mmCIF file of C-alpha atoms in Angstrom:
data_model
loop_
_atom_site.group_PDB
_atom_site.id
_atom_site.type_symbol
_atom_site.label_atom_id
_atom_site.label_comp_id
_atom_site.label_asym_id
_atom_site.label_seq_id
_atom_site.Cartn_x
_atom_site.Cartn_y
_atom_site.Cartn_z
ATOM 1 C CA UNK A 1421 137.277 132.616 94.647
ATOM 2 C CA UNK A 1422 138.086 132.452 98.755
ATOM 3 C CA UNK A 1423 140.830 130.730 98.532
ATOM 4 C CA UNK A 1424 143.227 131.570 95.807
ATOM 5 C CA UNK A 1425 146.125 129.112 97.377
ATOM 6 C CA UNK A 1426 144.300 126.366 96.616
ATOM 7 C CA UNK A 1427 143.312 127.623 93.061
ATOM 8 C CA UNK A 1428 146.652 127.926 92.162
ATOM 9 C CA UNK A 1429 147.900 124.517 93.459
ATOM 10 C CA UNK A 1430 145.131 123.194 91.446
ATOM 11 C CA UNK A 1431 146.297 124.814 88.450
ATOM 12 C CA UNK A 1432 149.597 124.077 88.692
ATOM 13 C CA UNK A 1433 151.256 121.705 86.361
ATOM 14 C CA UNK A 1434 152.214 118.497 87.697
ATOM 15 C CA UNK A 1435 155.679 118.143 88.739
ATOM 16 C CA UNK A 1436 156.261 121.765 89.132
ATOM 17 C CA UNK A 1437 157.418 121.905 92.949
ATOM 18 C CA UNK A 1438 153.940 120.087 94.693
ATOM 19 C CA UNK A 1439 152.201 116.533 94.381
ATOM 20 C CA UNK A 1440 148.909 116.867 93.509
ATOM 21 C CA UNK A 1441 146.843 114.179 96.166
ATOM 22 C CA UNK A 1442 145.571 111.761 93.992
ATOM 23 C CA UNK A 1443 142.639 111.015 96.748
ATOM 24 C CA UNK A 1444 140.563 113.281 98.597
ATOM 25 C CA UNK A 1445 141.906 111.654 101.917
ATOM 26 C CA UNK A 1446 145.020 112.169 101.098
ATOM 27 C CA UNK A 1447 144.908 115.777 100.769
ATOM 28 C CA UNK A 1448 143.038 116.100 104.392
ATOM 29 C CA UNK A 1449 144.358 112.825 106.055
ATOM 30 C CA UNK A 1450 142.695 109.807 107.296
ATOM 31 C CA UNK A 1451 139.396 110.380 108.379
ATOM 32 C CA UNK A 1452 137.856 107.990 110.940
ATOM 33 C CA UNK A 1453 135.156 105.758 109.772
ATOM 34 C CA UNK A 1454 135.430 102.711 106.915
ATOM 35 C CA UNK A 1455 137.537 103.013 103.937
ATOM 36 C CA UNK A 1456 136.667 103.179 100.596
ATOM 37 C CA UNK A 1457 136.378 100.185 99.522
ATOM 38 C CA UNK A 1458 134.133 98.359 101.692
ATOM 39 C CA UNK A 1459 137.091 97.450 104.322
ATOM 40 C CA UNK A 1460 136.305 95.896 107.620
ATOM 41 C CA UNK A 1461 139.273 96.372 109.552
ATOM 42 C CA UNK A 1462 139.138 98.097 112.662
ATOM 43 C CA UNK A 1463 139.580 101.063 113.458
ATOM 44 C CA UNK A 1464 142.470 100.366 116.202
ATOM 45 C CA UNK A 1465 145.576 98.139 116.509
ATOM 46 C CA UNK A 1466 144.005 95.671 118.811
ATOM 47 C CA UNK A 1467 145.721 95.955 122.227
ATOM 48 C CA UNK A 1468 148.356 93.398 123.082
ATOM 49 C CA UNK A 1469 147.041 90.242 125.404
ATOM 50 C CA UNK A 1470 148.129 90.580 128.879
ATOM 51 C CA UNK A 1471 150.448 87.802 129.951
ATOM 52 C CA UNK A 1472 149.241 86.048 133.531
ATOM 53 C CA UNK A 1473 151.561 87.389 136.445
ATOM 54 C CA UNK A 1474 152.390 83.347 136.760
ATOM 55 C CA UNK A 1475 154.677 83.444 133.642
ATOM 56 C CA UNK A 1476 156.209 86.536 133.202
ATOM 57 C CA UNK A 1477 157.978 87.661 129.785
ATOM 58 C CA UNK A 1478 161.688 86.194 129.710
ATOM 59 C CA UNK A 1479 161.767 84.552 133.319
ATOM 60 C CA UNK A 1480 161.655 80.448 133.980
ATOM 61 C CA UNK A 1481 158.581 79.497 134.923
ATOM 62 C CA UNK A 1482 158.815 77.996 138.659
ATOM 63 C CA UNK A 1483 156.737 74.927 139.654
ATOM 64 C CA UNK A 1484 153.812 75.122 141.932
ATOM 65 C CA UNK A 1485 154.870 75.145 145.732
ATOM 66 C CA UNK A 1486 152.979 72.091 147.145
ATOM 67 C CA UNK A 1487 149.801 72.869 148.984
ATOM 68 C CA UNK A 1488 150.065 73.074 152.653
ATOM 69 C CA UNK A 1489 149.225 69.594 154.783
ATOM 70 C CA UNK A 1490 146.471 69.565 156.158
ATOM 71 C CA UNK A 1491 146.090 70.149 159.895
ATOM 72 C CA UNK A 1492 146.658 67.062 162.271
ATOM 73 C CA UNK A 1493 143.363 66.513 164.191
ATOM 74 C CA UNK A 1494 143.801 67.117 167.852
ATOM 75 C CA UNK A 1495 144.967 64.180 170.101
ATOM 76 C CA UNK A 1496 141.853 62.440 171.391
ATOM 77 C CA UNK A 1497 142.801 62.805 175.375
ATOM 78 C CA UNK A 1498 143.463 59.241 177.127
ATOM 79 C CA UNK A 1499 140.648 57.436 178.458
ATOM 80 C CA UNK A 1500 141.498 56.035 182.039
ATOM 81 C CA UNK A 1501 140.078 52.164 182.121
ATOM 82 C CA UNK A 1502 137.734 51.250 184.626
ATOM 83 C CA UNK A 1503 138.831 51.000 187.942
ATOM 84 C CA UNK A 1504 138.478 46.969 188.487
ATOM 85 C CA UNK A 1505 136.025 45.958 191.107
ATOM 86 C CA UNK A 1506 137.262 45.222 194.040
ATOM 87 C CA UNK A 1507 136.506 41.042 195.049
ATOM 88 C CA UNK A 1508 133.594 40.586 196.431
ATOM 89 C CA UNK A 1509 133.736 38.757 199.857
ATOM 90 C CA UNK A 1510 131.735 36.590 200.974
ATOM 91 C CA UNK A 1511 128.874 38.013 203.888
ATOM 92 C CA UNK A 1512 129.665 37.427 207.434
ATOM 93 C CA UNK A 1513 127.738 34.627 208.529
ATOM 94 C CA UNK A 1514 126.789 33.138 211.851
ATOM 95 C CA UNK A 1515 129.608 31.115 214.650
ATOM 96 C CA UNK A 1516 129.735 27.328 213.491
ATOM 97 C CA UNK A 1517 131.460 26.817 216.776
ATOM 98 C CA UNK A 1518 128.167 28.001 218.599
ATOM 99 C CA UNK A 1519 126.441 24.640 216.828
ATOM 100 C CA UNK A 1520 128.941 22.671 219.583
ATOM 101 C CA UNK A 1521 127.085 21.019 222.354
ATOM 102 C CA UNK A 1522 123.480 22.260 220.912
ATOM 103 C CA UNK A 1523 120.887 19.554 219.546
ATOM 104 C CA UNK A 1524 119.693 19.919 215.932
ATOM 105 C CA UNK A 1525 116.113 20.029 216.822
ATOM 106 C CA UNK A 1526 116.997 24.090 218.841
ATOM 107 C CA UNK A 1527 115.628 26.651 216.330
ATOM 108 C CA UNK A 1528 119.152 28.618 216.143
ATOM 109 C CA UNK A 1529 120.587 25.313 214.864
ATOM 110 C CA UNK A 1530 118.407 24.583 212.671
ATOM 111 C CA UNK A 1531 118.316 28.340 211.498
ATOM 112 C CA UNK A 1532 122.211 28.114 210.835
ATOM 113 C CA UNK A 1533 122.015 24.746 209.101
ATOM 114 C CA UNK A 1534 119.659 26.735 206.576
ATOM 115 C CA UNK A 1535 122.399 29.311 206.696
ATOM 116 C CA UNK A 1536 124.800 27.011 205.329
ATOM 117 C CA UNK A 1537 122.043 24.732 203.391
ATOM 118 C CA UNK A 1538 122.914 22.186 205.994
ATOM 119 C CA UNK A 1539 121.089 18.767 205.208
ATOM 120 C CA UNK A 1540 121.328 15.317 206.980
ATOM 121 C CA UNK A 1541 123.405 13.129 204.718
ATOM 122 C CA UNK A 1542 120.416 10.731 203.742
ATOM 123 C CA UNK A 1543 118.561 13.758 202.170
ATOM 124 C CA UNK A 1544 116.183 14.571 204.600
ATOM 125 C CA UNK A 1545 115.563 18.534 205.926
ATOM 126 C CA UNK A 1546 116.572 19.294 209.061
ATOM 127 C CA UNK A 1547 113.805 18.860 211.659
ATOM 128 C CA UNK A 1548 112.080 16.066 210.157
ATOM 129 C CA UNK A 1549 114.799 13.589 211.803
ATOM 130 C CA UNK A 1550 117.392 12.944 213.447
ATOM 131 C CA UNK A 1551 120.513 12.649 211.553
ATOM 132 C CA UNK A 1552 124.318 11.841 212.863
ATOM 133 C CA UNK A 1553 125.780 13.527 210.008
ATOM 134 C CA UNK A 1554 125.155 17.116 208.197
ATOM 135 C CA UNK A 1555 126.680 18.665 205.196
ATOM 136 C CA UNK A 1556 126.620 20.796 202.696
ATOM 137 C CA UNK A 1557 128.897 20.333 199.879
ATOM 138 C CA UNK A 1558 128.303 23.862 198.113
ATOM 139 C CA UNK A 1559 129.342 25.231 201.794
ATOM 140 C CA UNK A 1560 132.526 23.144 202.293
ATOM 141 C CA UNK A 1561 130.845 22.159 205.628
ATOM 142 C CA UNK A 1562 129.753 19.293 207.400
ATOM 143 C CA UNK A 1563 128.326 18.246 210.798
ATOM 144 C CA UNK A 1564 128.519 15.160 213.164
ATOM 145 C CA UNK A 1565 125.581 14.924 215.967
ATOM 146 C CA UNK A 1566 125.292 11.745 218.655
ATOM 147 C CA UNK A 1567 122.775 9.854 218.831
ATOM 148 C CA UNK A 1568 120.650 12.397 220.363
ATOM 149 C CA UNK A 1569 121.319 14.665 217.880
ATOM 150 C CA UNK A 1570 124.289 16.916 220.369
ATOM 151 C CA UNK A 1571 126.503 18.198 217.351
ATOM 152 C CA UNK A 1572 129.780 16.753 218.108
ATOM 153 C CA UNK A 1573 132.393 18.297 215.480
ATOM 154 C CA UNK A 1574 132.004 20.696 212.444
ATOM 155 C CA UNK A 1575 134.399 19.988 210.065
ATOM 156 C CA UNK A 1576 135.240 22.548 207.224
ATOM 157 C CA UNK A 1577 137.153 21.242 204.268
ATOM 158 C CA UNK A 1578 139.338 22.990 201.886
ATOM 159 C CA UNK A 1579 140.795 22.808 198.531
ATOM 160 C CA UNK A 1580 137.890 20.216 197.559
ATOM 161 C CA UNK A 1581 138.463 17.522 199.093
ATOM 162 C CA UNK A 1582 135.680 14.234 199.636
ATOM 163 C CA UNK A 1583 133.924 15.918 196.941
ATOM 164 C CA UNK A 1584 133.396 19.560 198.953
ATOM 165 C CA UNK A 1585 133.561 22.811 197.607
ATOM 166 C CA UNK A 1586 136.708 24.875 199.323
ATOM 167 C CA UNK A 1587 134.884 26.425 202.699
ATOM 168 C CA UNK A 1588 135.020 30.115 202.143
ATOM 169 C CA UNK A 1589 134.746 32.678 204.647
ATOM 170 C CA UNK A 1590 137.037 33.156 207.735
ATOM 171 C CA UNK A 1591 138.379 30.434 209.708
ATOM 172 C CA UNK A 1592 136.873 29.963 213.402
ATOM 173 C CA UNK A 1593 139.268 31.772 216.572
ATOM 174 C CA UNK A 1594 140.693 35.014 214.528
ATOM 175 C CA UNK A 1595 142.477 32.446 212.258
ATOM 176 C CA UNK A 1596 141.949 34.824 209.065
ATOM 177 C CA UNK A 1597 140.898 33.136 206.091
ATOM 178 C CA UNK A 1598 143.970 32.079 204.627
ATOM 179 C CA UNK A 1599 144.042 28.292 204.471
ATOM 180 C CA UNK A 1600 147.803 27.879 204.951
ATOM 181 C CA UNK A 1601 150.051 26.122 207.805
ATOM 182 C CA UNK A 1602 152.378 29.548 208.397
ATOM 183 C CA UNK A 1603 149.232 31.981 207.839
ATOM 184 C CA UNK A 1604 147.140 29.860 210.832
ATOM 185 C CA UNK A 1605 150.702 30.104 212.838
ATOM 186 C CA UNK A 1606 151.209 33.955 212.251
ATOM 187 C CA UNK A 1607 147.272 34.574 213.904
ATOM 188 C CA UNK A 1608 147.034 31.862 216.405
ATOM 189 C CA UNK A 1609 150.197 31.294 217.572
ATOM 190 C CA UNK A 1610 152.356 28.215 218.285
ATOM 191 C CA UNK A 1611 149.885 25.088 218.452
ATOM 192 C CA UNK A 1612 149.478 23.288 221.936
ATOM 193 C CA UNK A 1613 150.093 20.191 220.024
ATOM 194 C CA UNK A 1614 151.432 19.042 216.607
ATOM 195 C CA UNK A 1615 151.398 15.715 214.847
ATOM 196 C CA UNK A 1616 154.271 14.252 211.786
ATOM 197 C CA UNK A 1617 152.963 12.898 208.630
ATOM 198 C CA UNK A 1618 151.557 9.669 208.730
ATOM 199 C CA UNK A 1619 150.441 7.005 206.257
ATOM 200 C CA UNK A 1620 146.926 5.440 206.606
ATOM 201 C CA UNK A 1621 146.784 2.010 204.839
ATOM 202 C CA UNK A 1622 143.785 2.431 203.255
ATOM 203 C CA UNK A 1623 143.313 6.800 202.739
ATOM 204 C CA UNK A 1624 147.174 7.210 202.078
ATOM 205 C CA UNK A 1625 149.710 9.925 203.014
ATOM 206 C CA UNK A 1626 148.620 12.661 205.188
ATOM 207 C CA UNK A 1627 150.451 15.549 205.801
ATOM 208 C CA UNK A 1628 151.359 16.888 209.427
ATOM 209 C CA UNK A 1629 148.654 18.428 212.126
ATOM 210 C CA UNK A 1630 148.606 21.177 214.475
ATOM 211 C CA UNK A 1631 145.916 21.429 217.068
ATOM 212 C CA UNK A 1632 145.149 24.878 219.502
ATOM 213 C CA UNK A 1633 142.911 25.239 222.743
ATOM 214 C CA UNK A 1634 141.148 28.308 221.955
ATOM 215 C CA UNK A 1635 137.977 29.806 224.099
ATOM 216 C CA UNK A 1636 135.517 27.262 223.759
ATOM 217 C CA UNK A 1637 136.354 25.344 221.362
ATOM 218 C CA UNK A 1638 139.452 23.323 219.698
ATOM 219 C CA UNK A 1639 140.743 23.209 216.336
ATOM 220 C CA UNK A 1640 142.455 20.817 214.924
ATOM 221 C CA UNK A 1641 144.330 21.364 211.359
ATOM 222 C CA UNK A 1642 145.319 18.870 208.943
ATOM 223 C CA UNK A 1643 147.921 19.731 206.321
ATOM 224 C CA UNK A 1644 148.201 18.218 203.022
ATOM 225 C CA UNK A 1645 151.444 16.017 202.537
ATOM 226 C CA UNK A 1646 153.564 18.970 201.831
ATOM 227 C CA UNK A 1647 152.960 20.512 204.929
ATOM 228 C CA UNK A 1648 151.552 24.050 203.880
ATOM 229 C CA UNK A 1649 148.277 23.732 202.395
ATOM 230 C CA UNK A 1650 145.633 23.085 204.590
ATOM 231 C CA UNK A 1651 143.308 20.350 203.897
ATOM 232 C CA UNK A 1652 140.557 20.150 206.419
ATOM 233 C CA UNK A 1653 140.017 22.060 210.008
ATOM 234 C CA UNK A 1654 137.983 20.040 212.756
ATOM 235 C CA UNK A 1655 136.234 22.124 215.321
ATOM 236 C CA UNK A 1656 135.423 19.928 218.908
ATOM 237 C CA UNK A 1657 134.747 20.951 222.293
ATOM 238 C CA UNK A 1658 137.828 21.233 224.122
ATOM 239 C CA UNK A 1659 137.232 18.065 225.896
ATOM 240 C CA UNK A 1660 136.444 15.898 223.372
ATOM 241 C CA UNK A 1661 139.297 14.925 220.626
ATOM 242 C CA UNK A 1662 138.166 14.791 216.726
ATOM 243 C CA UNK A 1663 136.674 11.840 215.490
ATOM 244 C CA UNK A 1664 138.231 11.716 212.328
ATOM 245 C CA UNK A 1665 141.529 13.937 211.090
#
C-alpha cells in the first residue's frame, strides 16, 4: 500500500521492460557523503592548479627584462682651489742714505743699524766702539765710517755676492726694487756717467757701471760681466766718489 507503482515494479519479473537497481543508490542516485565501502575519495574533482601569469598556457616563455641601473649619484659640484697668497713683501724700513754724513755713536744711527742688525765687522755691538766697517750679511748691507766714525758709503749687495744675502727691499732714489741694468734705467733715467767692463788682476772681470746724481746722495751701480744683472749699488755723498766698485 501508498504506492502501488513501485509495488508493481517490484513484482515484476526481471527482464520484462525495467532494470531492477541492484543498489539502493542506484535507484535514488548518488547521495553525498562516503561510499559504501569505506572509500576516502573526495567528494569533488579537485580544482585545476592555476598556472602563474609569467608562463601562460601555449606561449614562449620570455626572459626577464634586466633590472633598471641604478641611479648615477649627483655630480659633486667643483671645488675652487685656494686663492694663492699673494708674496709677502718685505716692511718698509728706514732711509740708508740718511746714515750719510752721521756718526755711529747718534741714536738714529745706531737705531737703524739695529734695524738692519748692523754690527762692526770685528763683532762688537754698535756703541761699544768705534768701527770703520758695518755689515750685516742676513741684510745684504754693509757700512764704511772714517776714522771718527762719519759713515762714508753704504753699500748694498745683490745676488750674494762676498758671502751676502741678496739686499731685499727697494733700491735708494725711486729706483724700484728690481736689481737689473734696464729696470734702474727705465726709473732713474740716463746715468750722468757710465763705465766699460774692466778686468782687475787680482778680483777678475767686472761688468760695466752706471753712476746718477740724485738729491743727496749718489749711486753708483755695478753690473755683473754680462751687463744686466746688477751686482752691488754704492751709495756716497755726492761729493765724495766710492771707495770701492
Amino acid at each position: 500500500m501508498g504506492f502501488p507503482e513501485r509495488h508493481s515494479d517490484q513484482h515484476r519479473p526481471a527482464g520484462a521492460g525495467a532494470t531492477r537497481p541492484a543498489r539502493p543508490e542506484d535507484r535514488y542516485g548518488t547521495k553525498p557523503g562516503p561510499r559504501p565501502g569505506g572509500s576516502h575519495e573526495p567528494l569533488f574533482e579537485p580544482a585545476p592548479v592555476r598556472r602563474s601569469n609569467l608562463d601562460p598556457v601555449g606561449l614562449p616563455t620570455s626572459p626577464l627584462a634586466p633590472p633598471a641601473p641604478a641611479p648615477a649619484p649627483p655630480a659633486a659640484a667643483p671645488v675652487d682651489a685656494p686663492a694663492a697668497a699673494p708674496a709677502v713683501r718685505p716692511a718698509a724700513r728706514s732711509d740708508l742714505t740718511t746714515l750719510l754724513g752721521r756718526t755711529v755713536l747718534e741714536a738714529r744711527v745706531q737705531q737703524i743699524c739695529r734695524e738692519y742688525g748692523l754690527i762692526p765687522r770685528s763683532g762688537e755691538a754698535v756703541g761699544s766702539g768705534l768701527s770703520r766697517s758695518y755689515l750685516s750679511r742676513d741684510a745684504g748691507v754693509e757700512l764704511a765710517a772714517d776714522a771718527h766714525g762719519m759713515v762714508t758709503t753704504v753699500f748694498l749687495h745683490f745676488h750674494g755676492d762676498d758671502g751676502f744675502a741678496p739686499f731685499q727691499g727697494e733700491i735708494p732714489g725711486g729706483a724700484g726694487s728690481d736689481p737689473r741694468r734696464s729696470s734702474l734705467w727705465a726709473t732713474l733715467g740716463r746715468p750722468g756717467e757710465q763705465g766699460d767692463p774692466y778686468r782687475d788682476r787680482y778680483l777678475g772681470d767686472y761688468g760695466p757701471w752706471d753712476r746718477w746724481v740724485l738729491a743727496g746722495f749718489a749711486l753708483h751701480a755695478q753690473y755683473g760681466v754680462d751687463g744686466e744683472r746688477l751686482e752691488r749699488i754704492t751709495l756716497t755723498r755726492p761729493d765724495r766718489r766710492p771707495r770701492a766698485a
